[in-house]
Coordinates of C-alpha atoms in Angstrom, one line a residue:
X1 CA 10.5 21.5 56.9
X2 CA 9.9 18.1 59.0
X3 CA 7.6 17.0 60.8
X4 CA 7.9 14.0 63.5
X5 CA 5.1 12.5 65.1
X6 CA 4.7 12.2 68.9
X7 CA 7.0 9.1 68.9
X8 CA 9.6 10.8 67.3
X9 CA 9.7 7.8 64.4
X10 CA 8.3 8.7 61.5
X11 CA 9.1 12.3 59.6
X12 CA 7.8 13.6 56.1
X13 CA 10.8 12.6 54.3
X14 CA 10.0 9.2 54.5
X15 CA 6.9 9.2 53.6
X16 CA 8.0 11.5 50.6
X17 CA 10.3 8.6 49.6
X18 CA 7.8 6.4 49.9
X19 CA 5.5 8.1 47.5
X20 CA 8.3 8.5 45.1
X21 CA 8.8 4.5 45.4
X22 CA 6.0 3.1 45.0
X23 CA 5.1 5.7 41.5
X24 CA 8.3 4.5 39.9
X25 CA 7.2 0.5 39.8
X26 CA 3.9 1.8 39.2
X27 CA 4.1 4.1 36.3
X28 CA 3.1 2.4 33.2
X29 CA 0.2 1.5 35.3
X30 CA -1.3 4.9 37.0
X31 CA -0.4 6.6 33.6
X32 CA -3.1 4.7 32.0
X33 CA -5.5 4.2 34.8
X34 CA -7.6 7.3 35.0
X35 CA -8.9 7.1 31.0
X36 CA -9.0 2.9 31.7
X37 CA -11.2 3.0 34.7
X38 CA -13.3 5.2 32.8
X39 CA -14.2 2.8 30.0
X40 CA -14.5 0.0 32.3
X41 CA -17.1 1.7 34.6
X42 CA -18.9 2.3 31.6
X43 CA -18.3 -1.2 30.4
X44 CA -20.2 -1.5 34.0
X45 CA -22.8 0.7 33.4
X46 CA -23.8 -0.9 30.0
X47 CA -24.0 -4.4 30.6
X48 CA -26.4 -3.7 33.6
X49 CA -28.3 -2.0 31.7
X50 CA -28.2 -4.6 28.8
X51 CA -28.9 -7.5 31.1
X52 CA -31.8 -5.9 32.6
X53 CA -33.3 -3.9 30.1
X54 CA -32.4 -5.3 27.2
X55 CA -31.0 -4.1 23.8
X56 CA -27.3 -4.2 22.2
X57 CA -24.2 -3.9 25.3
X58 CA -22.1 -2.4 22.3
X59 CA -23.9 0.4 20.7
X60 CA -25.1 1.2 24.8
X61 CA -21.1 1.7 25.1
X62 CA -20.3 2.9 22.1
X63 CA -23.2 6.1 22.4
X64 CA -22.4 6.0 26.3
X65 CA -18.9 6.9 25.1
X66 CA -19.6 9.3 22.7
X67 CA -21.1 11.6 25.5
X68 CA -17.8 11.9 27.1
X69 CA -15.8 12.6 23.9
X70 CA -14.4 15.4 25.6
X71 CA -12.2 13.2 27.9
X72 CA -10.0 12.0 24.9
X73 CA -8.7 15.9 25.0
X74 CA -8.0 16.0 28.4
X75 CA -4.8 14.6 29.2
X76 CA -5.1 12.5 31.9
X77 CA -7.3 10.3 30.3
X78 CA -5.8 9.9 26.9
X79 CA -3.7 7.6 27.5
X80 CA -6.1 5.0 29.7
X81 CA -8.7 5.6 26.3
X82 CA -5.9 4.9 23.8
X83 CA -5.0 1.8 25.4
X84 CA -8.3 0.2 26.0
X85 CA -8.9 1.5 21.8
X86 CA -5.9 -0.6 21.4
X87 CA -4.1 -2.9 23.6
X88 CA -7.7 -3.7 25.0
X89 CA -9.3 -4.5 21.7
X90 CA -6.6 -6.2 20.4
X91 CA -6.6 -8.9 23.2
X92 CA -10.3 -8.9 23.2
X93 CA -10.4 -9.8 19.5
X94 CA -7.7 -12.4 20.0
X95 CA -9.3 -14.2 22.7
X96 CA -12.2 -14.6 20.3
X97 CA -10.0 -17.3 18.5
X98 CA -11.2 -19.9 21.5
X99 CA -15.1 -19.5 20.0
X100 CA -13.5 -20.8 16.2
X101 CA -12.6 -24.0 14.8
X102 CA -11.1 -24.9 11.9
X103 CA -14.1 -26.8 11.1
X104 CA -16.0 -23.9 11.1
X105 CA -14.0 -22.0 8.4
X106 CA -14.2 -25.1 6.3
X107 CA -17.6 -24.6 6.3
X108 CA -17.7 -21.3 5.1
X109 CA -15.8 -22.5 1.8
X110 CA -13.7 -20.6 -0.4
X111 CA -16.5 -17.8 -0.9
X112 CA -15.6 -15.4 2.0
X113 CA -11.7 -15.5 0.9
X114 CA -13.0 -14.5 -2.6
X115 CA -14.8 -11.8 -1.8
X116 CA -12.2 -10.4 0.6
X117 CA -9.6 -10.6 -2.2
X118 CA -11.8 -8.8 -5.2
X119 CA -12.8 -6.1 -2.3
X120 CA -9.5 -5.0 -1.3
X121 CA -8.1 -5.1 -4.9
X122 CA -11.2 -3.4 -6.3
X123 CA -11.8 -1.0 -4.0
X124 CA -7.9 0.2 -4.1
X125 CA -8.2 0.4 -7.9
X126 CA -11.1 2.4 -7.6
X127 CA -9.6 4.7 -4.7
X128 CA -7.0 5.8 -7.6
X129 CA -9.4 6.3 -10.4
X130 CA -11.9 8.4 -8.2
X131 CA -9.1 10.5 -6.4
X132 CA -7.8 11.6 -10.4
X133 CA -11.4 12.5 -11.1
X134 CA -12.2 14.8 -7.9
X135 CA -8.9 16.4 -8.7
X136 CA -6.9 14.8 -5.4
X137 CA -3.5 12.9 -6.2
X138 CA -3.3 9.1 -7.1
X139 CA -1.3 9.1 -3.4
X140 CA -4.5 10.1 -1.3
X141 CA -6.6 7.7 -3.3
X142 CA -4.4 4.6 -2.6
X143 CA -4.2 5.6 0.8
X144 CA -8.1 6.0 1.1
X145 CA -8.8 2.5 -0.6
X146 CA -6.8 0.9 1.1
X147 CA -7.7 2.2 4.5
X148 CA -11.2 1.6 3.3
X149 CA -10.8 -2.2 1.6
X150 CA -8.4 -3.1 4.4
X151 CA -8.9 -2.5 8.2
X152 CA -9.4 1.3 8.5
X153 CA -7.2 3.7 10.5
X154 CA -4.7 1.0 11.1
X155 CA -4.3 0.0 7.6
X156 CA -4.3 4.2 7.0
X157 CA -0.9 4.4 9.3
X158 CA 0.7 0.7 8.0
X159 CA 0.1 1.9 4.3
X160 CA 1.1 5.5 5.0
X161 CA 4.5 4.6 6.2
X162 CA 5.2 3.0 3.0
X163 CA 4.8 5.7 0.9
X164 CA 6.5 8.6 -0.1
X165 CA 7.3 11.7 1.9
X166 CA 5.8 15.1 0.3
X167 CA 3.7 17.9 1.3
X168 CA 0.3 16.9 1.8
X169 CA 1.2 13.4 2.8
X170 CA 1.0 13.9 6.8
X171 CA -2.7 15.4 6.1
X172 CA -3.3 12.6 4.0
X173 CA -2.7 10.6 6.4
X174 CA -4.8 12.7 9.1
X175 CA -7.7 12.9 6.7
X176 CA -7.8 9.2 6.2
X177 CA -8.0 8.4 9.7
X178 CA -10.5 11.0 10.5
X179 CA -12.6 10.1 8.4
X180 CA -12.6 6.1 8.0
X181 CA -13.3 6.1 11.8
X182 CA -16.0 8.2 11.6
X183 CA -17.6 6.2 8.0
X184 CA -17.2 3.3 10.4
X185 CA -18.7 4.2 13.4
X186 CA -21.4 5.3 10.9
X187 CA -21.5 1.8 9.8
X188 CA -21.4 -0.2 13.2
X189 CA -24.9 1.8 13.6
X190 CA -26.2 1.4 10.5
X191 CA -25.0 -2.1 8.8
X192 CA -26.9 -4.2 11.4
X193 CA -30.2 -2.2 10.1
X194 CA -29.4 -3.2 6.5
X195 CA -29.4 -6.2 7.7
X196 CA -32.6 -6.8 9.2
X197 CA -34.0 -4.8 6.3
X198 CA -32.4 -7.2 3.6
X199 CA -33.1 -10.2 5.8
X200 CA -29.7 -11.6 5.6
X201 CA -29.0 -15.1 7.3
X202 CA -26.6 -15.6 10.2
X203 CA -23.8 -16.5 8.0
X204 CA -24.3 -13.8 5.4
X205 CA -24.7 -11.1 7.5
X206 CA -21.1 -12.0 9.2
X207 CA -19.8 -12.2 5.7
X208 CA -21.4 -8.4 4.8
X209 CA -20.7 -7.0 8.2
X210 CA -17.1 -8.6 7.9
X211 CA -16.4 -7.7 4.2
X212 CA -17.9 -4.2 4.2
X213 CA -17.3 -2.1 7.6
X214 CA -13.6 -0.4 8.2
X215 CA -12.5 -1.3 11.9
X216 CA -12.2 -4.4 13.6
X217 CA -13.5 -2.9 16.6
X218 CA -16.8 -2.4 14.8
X219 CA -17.0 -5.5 13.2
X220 CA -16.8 -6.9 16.1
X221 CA -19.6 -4.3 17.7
X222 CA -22.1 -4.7 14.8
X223 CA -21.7 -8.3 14.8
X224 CA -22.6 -9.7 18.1
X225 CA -25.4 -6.9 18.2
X226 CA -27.0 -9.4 15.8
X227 CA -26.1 -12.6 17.3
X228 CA -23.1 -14.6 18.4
X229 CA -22.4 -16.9 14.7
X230 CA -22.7 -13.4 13.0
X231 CA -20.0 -12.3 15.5
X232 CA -18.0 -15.4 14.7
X233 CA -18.3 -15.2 10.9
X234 CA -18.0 -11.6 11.0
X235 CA -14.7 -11.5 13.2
X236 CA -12.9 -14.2 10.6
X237 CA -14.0 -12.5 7.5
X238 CA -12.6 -9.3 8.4
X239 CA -9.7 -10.7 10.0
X240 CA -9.0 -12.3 6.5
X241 CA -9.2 -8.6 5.1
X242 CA -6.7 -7.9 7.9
X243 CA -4.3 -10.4 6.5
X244 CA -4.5 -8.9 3.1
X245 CA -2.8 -5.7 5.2
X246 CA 0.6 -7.7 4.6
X247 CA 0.4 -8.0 0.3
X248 CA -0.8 -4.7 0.3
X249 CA 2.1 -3.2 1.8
X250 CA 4.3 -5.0 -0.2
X251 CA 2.6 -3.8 -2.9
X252 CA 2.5 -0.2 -1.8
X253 CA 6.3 -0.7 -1.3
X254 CA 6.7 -2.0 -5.0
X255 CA 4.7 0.9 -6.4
X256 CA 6.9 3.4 -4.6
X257 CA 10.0 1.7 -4.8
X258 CA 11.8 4.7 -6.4
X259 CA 11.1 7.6 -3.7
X260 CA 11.5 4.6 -1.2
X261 CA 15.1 3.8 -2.0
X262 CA 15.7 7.6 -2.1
X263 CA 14.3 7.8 1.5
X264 CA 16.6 5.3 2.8
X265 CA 13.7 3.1 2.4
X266 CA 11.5 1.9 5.4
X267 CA 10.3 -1.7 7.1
X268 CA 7.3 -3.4 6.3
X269 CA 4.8 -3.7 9.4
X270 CA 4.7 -7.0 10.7
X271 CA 1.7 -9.4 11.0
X272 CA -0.3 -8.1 13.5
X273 CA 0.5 -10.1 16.7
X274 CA -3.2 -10.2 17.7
X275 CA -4.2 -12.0 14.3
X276 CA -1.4 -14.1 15.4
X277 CA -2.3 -14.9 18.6
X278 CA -6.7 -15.4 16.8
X279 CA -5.3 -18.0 14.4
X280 CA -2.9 -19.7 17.2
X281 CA -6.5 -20.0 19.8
X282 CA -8.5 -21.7 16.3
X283 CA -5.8 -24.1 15.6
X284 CA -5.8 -25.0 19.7
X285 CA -9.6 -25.1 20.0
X286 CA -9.4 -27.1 16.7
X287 CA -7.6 -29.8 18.4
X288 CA -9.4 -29.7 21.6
X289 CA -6.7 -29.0 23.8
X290 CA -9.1 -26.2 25.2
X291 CA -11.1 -27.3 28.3
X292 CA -14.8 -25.9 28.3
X293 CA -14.1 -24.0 31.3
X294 CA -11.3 -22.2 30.2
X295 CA -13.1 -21.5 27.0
X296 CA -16.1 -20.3 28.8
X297 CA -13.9 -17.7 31.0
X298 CA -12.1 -16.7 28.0
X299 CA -15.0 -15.9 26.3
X300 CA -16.6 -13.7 29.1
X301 CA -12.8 -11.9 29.6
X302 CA -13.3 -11.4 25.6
X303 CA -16.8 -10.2 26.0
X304 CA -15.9 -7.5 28.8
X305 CA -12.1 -6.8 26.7
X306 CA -14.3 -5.3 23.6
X307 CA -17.3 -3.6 25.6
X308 CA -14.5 -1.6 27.2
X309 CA -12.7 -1.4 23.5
X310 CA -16.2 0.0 21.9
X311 CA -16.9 2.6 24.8
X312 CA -12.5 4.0 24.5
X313 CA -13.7 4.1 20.9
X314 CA -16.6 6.3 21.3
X315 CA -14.6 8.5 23.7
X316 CA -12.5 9.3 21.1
X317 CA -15.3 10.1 18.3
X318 CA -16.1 13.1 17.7
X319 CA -18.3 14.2 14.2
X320 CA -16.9 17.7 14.6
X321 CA -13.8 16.6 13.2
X322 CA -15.0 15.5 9.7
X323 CA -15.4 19.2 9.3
X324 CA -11.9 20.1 8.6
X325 CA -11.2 17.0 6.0
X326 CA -12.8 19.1 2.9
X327 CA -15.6 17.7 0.9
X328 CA -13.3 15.7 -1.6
X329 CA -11.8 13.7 0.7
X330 CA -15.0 12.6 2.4
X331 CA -16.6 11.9 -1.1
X332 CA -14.4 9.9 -2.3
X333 CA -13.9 7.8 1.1
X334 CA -17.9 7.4 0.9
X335 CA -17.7 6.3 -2.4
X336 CA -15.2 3.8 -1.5
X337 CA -17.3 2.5 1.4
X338 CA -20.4 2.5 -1.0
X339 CA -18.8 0.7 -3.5
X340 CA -17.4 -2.0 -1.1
X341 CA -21.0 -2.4 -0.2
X342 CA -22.8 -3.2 -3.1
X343 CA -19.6 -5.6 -4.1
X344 CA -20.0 -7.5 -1.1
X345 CA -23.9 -7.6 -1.0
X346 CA -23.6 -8.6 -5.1
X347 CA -21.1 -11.1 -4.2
X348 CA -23.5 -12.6 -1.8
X349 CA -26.5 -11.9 -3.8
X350 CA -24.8 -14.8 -6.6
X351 CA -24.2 -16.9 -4.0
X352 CA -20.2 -16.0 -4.7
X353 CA -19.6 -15.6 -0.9
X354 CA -21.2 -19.1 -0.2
X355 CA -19.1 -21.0 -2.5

């Protein structure tokens, strides 16, 4: 059926091809811009209240987010709240890299590399030892160390891909990520309070918040809740656990080498391309090649890129879910995060971290 207005000009199947046009250039776009919107407005929402009422922007998104966990089930939204976990965080952690010189690491000295190094490598070793002990296979407590030691769920899926195929390994996997997101949302909360409690400096608080809690995107939460050098130092430090991502994979390929080559074997995960981009922004802040407005205005875009990140994030947390992981699993990935605790807080305790 058509219909022509008065003048005889215009008829439905125009405008019909015009809706069709304008989707097709536009689809990447409003396929993600329902569950986007959604994280910004409450990226809104929090800073105002923040700014005028005080307290922490993050954990305000973060528990803002949480109340609308039902959105990350509904499809319209997923994607928008998986790209603003993801694509969103990822450039708002980068763009961090303008806030960093080199001369800042130097300062830090060789202590935080150290203890990033012992933590991943301990806490793997003891991933394996605890799984044979609770009766789980030496494949779920590699997994679980290393999602744990590493960078949480993404170091779950990197590690994951590198070993072999049998028939628990996809709930493995499933487990892992359930519940290292939830120990470190747990953590984002509850780290900072250690904190205050232990009366930790600026610098040692980045270093335990850095070294000890799973996700970047809570690292980066529970961080600048404190203040903005505990942000910096606690963004590098786990960045440099990030970086161990790499020799761990290799690693994890060396191990299962065997069932690997029987496979058809598999590629090892690149570097990711936002640690990349964080070390290319130190090196050109280093040198000075970064104006102080640009740096300011990269900073803000930075600031809104992970209040946005930490509210997608709470979207998509839901306790409920640890439910159907079993009790084993969660024990030993709470042991692992226990353990990575006291290491760090021993290593910082000596004075180790502050070499």
């Amino acid at each position: 059926m058509t219909h022509r207005d008065t003048g005889g000009t215009t008829d439905m199947s125009t405008v019909e091809h015009n809706k069709r046009a304008l989707p097709r250039s536009l689809a990447p776009l409003q396929h993600i811009l329902p569950g986007l919107m959604i994280c910004i407005t409450i990226a809104l929402a929090t800073t105002f209240i923040a700014d005028h009422y005080g307290g922490p922007t993050l954990l305000y998104a973060l528990l803002f987010g949480m109340t609308l966990h039902f959105l990350s089930e509904e499809g319209r939204c997923l994607a928008g709240v998986e790209f603003a976990a993801k694509k969103v965080l990822r450039l708002g952690v980068a763009l961090l890299g303008v806030r960093i010189t080199i001369e800042q690491v130097a300062e830090l000295g060789i202590g935080p590399v150290l203890t990033v190094v012992c933590g991943v490598m301990l806490t793997i070793v003891l991933g394996a030892v605890l799984a044979r002990l609770l009766g789980l296979d030496r494949d779920m407590g590699l997994l679980t160390g290393g999602s744990v030691a590493i960078c949480g769920a993404s170091a779950a899926l990197a590690l994951s891909a590198v070993m072999p195929r049998h028939a628990t390994h996809e709930r493995n996997t499933i487990m892992t990520v359930v519940g290292v997101t939830t120990l470190s949302t747990m953590a984002m909360v509850t780290y900072p309070l250690i904190v205050g409690v232990l009366g930790l400096s600026d610098t040692d608080a980045g270093i335990f918040l850095g070294g000890t809690i799973h996700d970047v995107a809570q690292v980066v939460g529970a961080g600048y809740m404190i203040s903005e050098s505990t942000g910096d130092v606690s963004t590098f430090v786990k960045l440099l656990r990030v970086a161990m991502l790499v020799p761990a994979v290799l690693v994890f390929m060396f191990l299962f080498r065997r069932h690997r080559q029987e496979e058809g074997g598999g590629k090892v995960p690149m570097l990711p391309g936002f640690l990349v981009a964080f070390v290319g922004l130190v090196i050109v802040n280093s040198l000075g090649w970064i104006p102080p407005m640009v740096t300011e205005g990269f900073t803000d875009l930075s600031r809104w890129c992970l209040v946005t990140a930490i509210a997608a994030l709470g979207i998509k947390t839901s306790f409920q879910k640890l439910a159907v992981v079993g009790w084993r699993p969660v024990i030993l990935m709470v042991a692992e995060t226990v353990f990575l605790l006291l290491l760090v807080l021993a290593f910082i305790h000596f004075d180790l971290a502050g070499l």
